[in-house]
Short mmCIF file of C-alpha atoms in Angstrom, two decimals:
data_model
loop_
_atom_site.label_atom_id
_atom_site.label_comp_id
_atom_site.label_asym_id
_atom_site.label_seq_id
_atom_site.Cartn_x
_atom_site.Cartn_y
_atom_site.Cartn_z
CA UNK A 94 -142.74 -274.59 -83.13
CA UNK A 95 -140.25 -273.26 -80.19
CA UNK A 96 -138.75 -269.71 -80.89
CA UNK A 97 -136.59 -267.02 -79.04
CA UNK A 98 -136.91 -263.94 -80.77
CA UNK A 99 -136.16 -260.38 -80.50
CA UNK A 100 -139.19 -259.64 -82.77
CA UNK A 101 -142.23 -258.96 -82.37
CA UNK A 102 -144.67 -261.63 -82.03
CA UNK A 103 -146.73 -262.21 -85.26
CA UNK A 104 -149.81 -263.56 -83.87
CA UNK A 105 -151.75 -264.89 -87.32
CA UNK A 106 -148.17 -266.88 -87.80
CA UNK A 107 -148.33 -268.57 -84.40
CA UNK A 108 -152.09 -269.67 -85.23
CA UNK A 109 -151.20 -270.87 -88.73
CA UNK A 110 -148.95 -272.83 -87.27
CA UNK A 111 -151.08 -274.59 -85.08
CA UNK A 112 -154.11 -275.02 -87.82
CA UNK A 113 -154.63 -278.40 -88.63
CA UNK A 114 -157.86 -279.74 -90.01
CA UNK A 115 -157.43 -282.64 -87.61
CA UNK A 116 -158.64 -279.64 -84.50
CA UNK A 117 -161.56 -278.73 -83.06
CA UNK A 118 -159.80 -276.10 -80.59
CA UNK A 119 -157.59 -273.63 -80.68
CA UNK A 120 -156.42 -271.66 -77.69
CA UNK A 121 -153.95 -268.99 -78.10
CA UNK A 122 -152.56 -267.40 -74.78
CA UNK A 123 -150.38 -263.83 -75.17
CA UNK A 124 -148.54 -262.43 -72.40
CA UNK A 125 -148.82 -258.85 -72.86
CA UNK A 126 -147.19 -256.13 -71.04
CA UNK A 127 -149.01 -254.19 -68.17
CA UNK A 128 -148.71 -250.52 -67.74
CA UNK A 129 -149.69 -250.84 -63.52
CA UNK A 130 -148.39 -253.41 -61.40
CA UNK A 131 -149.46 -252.50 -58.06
CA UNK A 132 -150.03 -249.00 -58.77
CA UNK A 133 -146.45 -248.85 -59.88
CA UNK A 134 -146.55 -247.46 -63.69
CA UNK A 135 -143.74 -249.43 -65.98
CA UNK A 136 -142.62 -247.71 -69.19
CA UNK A 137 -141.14 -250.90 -70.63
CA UNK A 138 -139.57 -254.17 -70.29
CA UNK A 139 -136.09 -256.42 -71.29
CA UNK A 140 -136.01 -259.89 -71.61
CA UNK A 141 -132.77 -261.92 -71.12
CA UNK A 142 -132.99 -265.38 -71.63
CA UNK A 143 -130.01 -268.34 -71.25
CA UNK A 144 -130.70 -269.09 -74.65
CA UNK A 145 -129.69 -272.73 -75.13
CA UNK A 146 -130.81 -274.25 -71.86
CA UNK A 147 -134.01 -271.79 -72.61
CA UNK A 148 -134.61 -273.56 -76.28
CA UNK A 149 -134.06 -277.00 -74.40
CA UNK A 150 -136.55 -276.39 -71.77
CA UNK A 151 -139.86 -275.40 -74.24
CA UNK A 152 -139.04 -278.30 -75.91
CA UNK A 153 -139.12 -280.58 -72.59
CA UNK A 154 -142.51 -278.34 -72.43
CA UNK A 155 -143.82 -279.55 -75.43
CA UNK A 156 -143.07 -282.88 -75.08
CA UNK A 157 -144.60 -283.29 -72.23
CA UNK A 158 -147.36 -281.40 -73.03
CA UNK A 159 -147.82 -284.03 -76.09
CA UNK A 160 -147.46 -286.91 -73.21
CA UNK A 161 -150.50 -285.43 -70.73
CA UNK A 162 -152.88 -283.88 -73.71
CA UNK A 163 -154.37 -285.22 -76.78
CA UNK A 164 -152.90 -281.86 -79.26
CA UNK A 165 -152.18 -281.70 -82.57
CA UNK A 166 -149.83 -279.02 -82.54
CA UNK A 167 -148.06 -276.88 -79.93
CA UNK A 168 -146.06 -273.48 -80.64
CA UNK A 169 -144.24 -271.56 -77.64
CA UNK A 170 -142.81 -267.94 -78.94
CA UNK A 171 -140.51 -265.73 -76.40
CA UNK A 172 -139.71 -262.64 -77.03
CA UNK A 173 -136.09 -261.61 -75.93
CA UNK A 174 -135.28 -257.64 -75.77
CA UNK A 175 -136.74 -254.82 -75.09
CA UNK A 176 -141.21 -255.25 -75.29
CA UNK A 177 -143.01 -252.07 -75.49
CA UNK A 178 -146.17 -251.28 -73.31
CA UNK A 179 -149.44 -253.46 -74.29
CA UNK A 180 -146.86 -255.55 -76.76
CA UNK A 181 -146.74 -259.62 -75.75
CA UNK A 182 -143.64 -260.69 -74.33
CA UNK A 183 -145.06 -264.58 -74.60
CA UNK A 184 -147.55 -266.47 -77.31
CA UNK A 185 -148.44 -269.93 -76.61
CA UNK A 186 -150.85 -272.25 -78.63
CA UNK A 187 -152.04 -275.11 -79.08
CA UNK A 188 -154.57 -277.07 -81.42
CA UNK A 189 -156.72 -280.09 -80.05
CA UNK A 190 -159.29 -282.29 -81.56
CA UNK A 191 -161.50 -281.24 -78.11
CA UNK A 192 -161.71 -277.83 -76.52
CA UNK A 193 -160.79 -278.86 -72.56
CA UNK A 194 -157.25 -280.41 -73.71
CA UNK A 195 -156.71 -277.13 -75.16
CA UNK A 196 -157.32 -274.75 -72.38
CA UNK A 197 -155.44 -277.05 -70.07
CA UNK A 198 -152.84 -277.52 -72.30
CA UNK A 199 -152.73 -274.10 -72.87
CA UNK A 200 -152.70 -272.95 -68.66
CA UNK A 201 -150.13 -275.55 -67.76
CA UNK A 202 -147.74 -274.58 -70.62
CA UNK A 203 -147.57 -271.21 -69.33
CA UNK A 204 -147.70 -272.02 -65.78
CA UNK A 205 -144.85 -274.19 -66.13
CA UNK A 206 -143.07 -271.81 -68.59
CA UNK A 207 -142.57 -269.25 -65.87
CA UNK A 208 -141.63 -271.84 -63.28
CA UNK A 209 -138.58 -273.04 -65.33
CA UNK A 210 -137.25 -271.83 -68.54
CA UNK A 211 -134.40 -269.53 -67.77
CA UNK A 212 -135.69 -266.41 -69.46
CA UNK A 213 -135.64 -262.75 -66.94
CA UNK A 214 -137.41 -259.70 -66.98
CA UNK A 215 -136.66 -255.98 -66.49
CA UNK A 216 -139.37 -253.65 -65.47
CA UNK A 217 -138.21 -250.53 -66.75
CA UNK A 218 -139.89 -248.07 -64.26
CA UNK A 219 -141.72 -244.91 -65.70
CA UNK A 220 -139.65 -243.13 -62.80
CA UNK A 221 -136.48 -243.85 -64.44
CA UNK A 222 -135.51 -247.07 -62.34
CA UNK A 223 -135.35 -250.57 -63.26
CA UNK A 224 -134.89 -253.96 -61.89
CA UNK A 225 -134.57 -257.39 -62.80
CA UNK A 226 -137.35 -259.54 -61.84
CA UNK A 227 -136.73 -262.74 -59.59
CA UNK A 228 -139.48 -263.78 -57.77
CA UNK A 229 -138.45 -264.82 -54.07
CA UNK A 230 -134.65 -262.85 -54.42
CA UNK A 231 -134.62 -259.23 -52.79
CA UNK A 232 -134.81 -256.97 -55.27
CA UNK A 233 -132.05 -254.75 -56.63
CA UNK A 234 -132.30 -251.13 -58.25
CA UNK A 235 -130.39 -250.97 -61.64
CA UNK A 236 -128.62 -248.03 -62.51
CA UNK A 237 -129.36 -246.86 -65.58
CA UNK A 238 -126.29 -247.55 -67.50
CA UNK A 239 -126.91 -251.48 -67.04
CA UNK A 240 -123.50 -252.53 -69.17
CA UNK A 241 -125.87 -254.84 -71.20
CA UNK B 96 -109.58 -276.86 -61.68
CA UNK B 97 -110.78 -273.83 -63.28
CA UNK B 98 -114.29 -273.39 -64.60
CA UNK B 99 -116.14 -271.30 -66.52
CA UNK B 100 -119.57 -269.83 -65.12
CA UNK B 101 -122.40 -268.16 -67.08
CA UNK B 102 -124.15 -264.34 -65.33
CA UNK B 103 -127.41 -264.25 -65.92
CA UNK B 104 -129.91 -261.11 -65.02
CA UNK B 105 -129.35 -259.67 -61.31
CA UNK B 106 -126.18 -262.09 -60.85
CA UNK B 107 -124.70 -260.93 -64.36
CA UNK B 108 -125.63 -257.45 -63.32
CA UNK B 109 -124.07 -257.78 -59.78
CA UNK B 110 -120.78 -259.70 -61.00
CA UNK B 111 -120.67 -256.81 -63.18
CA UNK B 112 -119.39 -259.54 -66.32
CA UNK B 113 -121.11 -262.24 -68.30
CA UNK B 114 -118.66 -264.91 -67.25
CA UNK B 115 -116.58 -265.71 -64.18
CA UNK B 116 -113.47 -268.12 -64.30
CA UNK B 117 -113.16 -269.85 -60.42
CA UNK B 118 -110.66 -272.30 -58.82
CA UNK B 119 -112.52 -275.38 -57.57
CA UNK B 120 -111.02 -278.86 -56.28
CA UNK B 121 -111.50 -281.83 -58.14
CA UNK B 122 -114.51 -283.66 -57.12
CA UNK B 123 -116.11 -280.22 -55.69
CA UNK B 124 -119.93 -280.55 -55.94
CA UNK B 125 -122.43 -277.80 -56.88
CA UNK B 126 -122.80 -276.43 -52.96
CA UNK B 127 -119.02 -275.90 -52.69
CA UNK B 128 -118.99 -274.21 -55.81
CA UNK B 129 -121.69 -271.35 -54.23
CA UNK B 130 -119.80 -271.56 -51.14
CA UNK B 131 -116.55 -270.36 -53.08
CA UNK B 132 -118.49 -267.94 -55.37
CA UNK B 133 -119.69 -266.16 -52.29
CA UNK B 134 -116.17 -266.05 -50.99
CA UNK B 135 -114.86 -264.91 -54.32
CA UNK B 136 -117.22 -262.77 -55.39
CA UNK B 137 -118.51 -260.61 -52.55
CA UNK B 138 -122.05 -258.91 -54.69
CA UNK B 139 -123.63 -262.57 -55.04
CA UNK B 140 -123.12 -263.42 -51.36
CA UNK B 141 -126.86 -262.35 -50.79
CA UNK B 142 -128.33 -264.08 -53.93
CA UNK B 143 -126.24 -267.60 -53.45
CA UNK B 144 -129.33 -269.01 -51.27
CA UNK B 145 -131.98 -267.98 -54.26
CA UNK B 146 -129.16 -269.29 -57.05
CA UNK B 147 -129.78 -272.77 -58.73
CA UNK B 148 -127.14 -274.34 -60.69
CA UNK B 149 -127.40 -275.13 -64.19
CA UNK B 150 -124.96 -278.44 -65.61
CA UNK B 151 -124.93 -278.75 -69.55
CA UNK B 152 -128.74 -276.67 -70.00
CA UNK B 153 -130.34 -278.87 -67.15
CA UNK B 154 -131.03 -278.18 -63.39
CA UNK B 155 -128.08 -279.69 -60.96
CA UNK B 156 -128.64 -280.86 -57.12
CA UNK B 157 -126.35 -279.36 -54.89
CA UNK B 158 -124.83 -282.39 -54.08
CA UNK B 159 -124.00 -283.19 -58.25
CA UNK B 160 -120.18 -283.06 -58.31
CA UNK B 161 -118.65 -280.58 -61.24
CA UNK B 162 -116.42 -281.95 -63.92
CA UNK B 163 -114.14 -280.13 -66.22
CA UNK B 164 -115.55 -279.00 -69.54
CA UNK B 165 -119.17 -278.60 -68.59
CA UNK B 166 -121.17 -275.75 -69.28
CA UNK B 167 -121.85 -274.22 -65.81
CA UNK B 168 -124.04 -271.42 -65.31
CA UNK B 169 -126.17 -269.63 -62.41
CA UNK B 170 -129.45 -269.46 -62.83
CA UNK B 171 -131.31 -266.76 -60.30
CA UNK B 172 -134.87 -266.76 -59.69
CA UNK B 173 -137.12 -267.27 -63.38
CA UNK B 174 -139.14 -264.22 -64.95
CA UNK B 175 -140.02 -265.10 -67.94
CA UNK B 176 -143.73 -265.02 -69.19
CA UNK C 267 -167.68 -256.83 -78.88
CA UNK C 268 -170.75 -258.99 -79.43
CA UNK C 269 -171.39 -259.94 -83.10
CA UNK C 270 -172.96 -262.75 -85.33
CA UNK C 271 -170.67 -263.14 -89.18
CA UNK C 272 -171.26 -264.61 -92.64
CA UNK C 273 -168.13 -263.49 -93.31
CA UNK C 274 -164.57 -264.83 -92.36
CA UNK C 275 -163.49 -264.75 -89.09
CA UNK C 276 -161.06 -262.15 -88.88
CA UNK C 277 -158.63 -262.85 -85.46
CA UNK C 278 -156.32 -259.78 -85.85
CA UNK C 279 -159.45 -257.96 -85.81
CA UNK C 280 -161.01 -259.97 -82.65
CA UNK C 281 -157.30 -259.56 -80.66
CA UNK C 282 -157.38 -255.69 -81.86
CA UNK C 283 -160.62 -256.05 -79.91
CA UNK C 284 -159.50 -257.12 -76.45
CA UNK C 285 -155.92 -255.06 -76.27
CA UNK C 286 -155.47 -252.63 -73.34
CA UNK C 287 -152.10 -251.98 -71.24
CA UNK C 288 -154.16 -252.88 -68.86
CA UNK C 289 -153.90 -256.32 -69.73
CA UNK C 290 -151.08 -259.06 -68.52
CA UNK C 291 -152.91 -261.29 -70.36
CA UNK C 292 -155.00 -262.57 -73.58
CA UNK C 293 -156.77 -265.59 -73.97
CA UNK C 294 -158.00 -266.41 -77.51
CA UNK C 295 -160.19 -269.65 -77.99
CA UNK C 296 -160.95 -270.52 -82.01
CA UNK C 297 -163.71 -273.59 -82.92
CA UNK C 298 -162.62 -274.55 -85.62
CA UNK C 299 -163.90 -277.47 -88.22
CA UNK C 300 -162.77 -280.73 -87.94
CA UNK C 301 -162.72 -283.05 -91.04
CA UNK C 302 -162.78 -286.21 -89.30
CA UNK C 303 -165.72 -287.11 -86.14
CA UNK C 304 -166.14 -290.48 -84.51
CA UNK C 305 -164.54 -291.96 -88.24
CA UNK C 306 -166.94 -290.02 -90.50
CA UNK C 307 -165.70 -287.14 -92.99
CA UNK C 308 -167.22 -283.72 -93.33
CA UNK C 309 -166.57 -281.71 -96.27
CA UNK C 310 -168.33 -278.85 -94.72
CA UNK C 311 -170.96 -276.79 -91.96
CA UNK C 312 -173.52 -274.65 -91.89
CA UNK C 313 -174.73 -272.49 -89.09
CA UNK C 314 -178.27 -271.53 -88.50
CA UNK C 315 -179.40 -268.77 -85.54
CA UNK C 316 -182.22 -266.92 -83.94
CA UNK C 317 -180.61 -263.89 -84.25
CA UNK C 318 -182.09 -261.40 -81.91
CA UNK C 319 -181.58 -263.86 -79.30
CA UNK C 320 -178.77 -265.34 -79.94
CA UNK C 321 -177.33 -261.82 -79.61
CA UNK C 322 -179.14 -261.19 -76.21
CA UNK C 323 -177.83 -264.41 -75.14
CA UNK C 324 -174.06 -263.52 -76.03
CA UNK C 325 -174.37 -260.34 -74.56
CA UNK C 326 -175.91 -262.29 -71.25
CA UNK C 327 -172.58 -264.50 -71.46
CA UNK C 328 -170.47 -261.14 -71.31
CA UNK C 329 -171.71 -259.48 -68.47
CA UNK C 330 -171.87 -263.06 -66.81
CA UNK C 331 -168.74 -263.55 -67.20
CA UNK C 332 -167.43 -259.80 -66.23
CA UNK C 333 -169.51 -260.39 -62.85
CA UNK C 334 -167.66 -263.42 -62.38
CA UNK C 335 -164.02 -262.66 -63.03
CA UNK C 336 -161.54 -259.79 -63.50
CA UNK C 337 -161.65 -259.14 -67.04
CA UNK C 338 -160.90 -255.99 -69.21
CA UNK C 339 -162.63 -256.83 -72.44
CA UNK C 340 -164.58 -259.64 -74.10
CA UNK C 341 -165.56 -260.83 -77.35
CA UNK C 342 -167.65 -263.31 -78.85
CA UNK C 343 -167.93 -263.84 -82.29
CA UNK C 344 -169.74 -266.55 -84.12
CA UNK C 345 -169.93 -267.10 -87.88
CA UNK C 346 -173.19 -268.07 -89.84
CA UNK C 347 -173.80 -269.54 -92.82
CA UNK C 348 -171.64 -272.14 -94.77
CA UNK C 349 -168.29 -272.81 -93.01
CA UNK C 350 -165.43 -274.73 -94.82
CA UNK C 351 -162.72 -277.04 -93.42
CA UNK C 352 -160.32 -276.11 -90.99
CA UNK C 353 -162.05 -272.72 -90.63
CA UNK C 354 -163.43 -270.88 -87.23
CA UNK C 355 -167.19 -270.88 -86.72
CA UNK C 356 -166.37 -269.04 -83.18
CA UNK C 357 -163.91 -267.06 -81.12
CA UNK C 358 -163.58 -265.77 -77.89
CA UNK C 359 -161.26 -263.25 -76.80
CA UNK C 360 -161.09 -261.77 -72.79
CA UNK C 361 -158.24 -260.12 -71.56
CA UNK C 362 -157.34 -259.70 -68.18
CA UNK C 363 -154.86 -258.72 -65.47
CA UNK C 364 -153.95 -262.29 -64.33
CA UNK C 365 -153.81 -264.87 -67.04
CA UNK C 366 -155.86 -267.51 -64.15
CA UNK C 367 -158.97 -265.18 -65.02
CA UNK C 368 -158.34 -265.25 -69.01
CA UNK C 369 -158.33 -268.79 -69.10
CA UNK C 370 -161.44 -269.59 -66.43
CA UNK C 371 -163.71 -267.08 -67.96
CA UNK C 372 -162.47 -268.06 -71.49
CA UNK C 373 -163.20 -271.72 -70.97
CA UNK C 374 -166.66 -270.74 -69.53
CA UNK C 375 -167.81 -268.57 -72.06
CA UNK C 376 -167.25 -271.36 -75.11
CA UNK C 377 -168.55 -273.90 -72.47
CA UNK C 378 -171.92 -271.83 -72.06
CA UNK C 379 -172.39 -270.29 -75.78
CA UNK C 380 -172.31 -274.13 -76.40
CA UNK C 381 -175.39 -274.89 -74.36
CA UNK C 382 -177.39 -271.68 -74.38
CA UNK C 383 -176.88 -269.71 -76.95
CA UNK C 384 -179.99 -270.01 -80.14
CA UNK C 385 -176.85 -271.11 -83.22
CA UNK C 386 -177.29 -274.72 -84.68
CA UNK C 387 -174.53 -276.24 -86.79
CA UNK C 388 -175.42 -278.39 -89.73
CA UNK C 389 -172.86 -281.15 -90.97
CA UNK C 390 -172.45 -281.77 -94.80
CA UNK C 391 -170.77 -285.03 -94.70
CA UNK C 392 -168.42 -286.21 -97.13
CA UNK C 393 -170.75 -288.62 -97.99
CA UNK C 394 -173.52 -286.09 -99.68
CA UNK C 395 -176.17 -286.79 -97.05
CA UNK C 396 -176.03 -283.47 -94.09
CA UNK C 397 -177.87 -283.31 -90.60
CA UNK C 398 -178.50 -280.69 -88.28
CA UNK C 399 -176.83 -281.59 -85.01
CA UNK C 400 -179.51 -281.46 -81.92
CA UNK C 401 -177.46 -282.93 -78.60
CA UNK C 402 -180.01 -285.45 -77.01
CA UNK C 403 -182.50 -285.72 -80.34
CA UNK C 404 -182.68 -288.48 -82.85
CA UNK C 405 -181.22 -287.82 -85.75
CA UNK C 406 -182.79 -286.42 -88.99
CA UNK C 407 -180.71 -286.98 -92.06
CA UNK C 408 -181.69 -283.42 -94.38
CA UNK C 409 -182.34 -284.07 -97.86
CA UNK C 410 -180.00 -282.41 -100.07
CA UNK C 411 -182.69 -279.94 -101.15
CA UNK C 412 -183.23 -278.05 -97.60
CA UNK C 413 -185.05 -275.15 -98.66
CA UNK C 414 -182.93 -272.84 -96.43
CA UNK D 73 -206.06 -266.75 -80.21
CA UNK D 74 -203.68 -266.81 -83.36
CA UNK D 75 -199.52 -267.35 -82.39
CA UNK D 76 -196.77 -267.38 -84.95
CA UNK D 77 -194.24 -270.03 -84.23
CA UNK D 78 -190.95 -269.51 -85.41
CA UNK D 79 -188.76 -272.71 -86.57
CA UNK D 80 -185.19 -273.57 -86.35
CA UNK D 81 -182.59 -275.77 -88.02
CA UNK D 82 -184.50 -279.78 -87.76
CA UNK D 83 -187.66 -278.00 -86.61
CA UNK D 84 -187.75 -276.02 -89.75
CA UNK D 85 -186.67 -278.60 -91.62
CA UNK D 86 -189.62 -280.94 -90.40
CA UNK D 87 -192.34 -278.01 -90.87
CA UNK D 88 -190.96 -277.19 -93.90
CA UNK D 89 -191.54 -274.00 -93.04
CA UNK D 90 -189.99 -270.57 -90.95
CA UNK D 91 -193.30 -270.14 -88.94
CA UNK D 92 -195.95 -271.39 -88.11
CA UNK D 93 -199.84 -269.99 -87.25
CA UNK D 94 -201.49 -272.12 -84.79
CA UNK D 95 -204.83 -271.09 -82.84
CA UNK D 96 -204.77 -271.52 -78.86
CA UNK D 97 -207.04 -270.26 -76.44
CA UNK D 98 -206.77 -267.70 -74.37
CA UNK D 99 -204.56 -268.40 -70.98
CA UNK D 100 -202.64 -271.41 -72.80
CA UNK D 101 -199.40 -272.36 -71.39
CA UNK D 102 -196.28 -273.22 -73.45
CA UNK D 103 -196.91 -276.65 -72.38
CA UNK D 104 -200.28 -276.98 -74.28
CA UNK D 105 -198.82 -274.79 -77.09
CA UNK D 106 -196.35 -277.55 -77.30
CA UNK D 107 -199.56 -280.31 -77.53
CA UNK D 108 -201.35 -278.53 -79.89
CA UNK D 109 -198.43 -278.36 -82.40
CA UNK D 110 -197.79 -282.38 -81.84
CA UNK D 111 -201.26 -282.45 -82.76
CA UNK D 112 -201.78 -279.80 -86.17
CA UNK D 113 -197.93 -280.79 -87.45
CA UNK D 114 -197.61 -284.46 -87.10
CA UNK D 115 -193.49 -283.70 -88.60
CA UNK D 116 -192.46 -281.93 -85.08
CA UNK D 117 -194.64 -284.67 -82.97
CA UNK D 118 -191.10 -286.90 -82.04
CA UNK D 119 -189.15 -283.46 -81.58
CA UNK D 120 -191.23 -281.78 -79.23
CA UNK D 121 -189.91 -283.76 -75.97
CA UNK D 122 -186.55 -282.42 -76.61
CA UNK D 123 -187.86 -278.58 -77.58
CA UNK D 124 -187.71 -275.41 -75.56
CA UNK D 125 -189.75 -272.39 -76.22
CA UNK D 126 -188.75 -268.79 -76.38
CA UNK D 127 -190.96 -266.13 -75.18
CA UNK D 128 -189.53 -262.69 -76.49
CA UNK D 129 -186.00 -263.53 -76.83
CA UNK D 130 -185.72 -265.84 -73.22
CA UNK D 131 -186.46 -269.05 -72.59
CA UNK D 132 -190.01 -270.00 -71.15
CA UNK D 133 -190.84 -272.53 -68.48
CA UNK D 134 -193.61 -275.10 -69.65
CA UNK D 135 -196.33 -273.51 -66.66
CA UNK D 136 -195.73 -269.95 -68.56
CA UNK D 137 -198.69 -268.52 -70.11
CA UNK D 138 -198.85 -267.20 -73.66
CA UNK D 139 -199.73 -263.69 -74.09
CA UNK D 140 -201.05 -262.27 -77.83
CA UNK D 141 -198.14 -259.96 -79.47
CA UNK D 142 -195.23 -262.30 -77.99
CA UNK D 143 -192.72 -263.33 -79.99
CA UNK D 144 -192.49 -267.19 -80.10
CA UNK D 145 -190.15 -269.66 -81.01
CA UNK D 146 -189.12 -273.27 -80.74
CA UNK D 147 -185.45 -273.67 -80.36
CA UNK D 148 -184.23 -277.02 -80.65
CA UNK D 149 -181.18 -278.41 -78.62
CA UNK D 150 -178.57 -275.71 -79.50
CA UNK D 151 -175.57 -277.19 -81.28
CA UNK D 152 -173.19 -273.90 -82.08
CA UNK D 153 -169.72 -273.37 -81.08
#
């Protein structure tokens, strides 16, 4: 299952749909949202996503994941919009008939999620500032009255 | 010809639109495209080294020459996660 | 949060568990029962403990594994008693600021509950005959009439 | 002196019994505990190369020496998870 959604993230439907009776593992990784990032306090985030070539991308994910892994079933949830304090911005799980395919499965999918599927974040500072997030790019200050 | 190009994020943000429309020759590849932007567009002249091209939803080499009717867009750094 | 069920996992209740703001991320890992192993069918298992140590022994496992990595909370729970198909006998939940941490210490914990924690799994096979599992021992087949 | 033994999952099964009472003298290791049950319960005789023994909750070497009072168990190769 690959989803973009401006939801929240129902966890118990992300690991229903990776149950299988076929699986000995299950790992579920969430993303969640961090109130200190270097001492710097965040209020809340945005997510911003190109939303086809996003879609595209988990799927290239999960097929390859399939290729390198022995898994049942795979399921990568983003959220898009604005994610509240302590709320996951990213589920990903997978089911496995053995435990270490899982976790690996599981570490890569993420690692390579935020190397390459066009989705951006907005730290929404507690001071009232915000800026996109691109690692690498010098950063800009938003105003406040972002036109999106 | 003219193209089309998707904002994303700090780009959208610094364009200050969603979309740009841009002039390019015929046969122009991905690298003269930035170079042009840059000219054009003055607030992505310091992002244009950090910018990767997207052609049709997949990552382009500079060198991949643009044709009419693709879906272009500028993809900045990812943050997703 | 340490604790040894008869009832139903319940995974909202074990994510509830490990939730802070603190947190960038959540690694949840469910063992769950597989119907088919090596070509043989089980219809079902049951889990036996010592449960004073087992408990000491989980607890062990979570300071362990707080020594070792960067975590904000862990739990362990593992189920007793008769566990159906498809179900989870155990999960593990850390969270932690860096999702490399989650996964390690996630990974490590299921990887060390396995060998030294006191909990022994029993399969019912399909067939009627069951057998407690003992890595390393030769095998007893259990009448169906254990007195336990 | 008089030990209760408690038994586990195929150790339990074999006894047919939770615990066991088994008389050892005084300054007996877990290693001649271990010799003594092969000897009283023929059942656990095969078993006993692959079982550890718990003193009080932790595992025991085979040189450790019983004490009266301890709490005791066998605790065959641990299959949970």
């Amino acid at each position: 299952m690959i989803e973009l959604t401006q939801d929240t993230i129902n966890t118990d439907a992300v690991l229903d749909s990776v149950a299988s009776t076929e699986a000995g593992a299950v790992v579920l990784f969430l993303g969640t949202t961090r109130e200190f990032t270097a001492g710097r306090q965040t209020a809340s985030l945005d997510y911003e996503s190109y939303g086809e070539m996003a879609q595209r991308k988990m799927e290239e994910l999960e097929a390859d994941a399939r290729r390198r892994w022995s898994l049942i079933e795979v399921t990568l949830v983003h959220r898009l919009g604005h994610v509240g304090l302590g709320e996951a911005s990213v589920a990903i799980a997978v089911s496995s008939p053995h435990r270490g395919d899982a976790f690996t499965a599981g570490q890569w999918l993420i690692d390579t999620l935020k190397e390459i599927v066009p989705i951006w974040k907005k730290e929404n500072w507690a001071d009232g500032t915000s800026e996109w997030v691109h690692p690498g790019m010098p950063t800009t200050t938003c105003p406040e009255t972002d036109p999106k | 010809m003219n193209i089309e190009v998707k904002l994303f994020a700090a780009a959208r943000q610094a364009a200050n639109q969603e979309t740009l429309s841009i002039e390019i020759a015929e046969g122009a590849t991905v690298q003269q495209l930035k170079t042009e932007l840059g000219q054009q567009f003055p607030g992505l002249k310091t992002m244009l080294d950090h910018l990767l091209v997207a052609i049709d939803t997949e990552y382009a080499g500079e060198d991949q020459v643009l044709q009419a009717g693709q879906d272009i867009a500028l993809i900045p750094p990812v943050s997703g996660g």
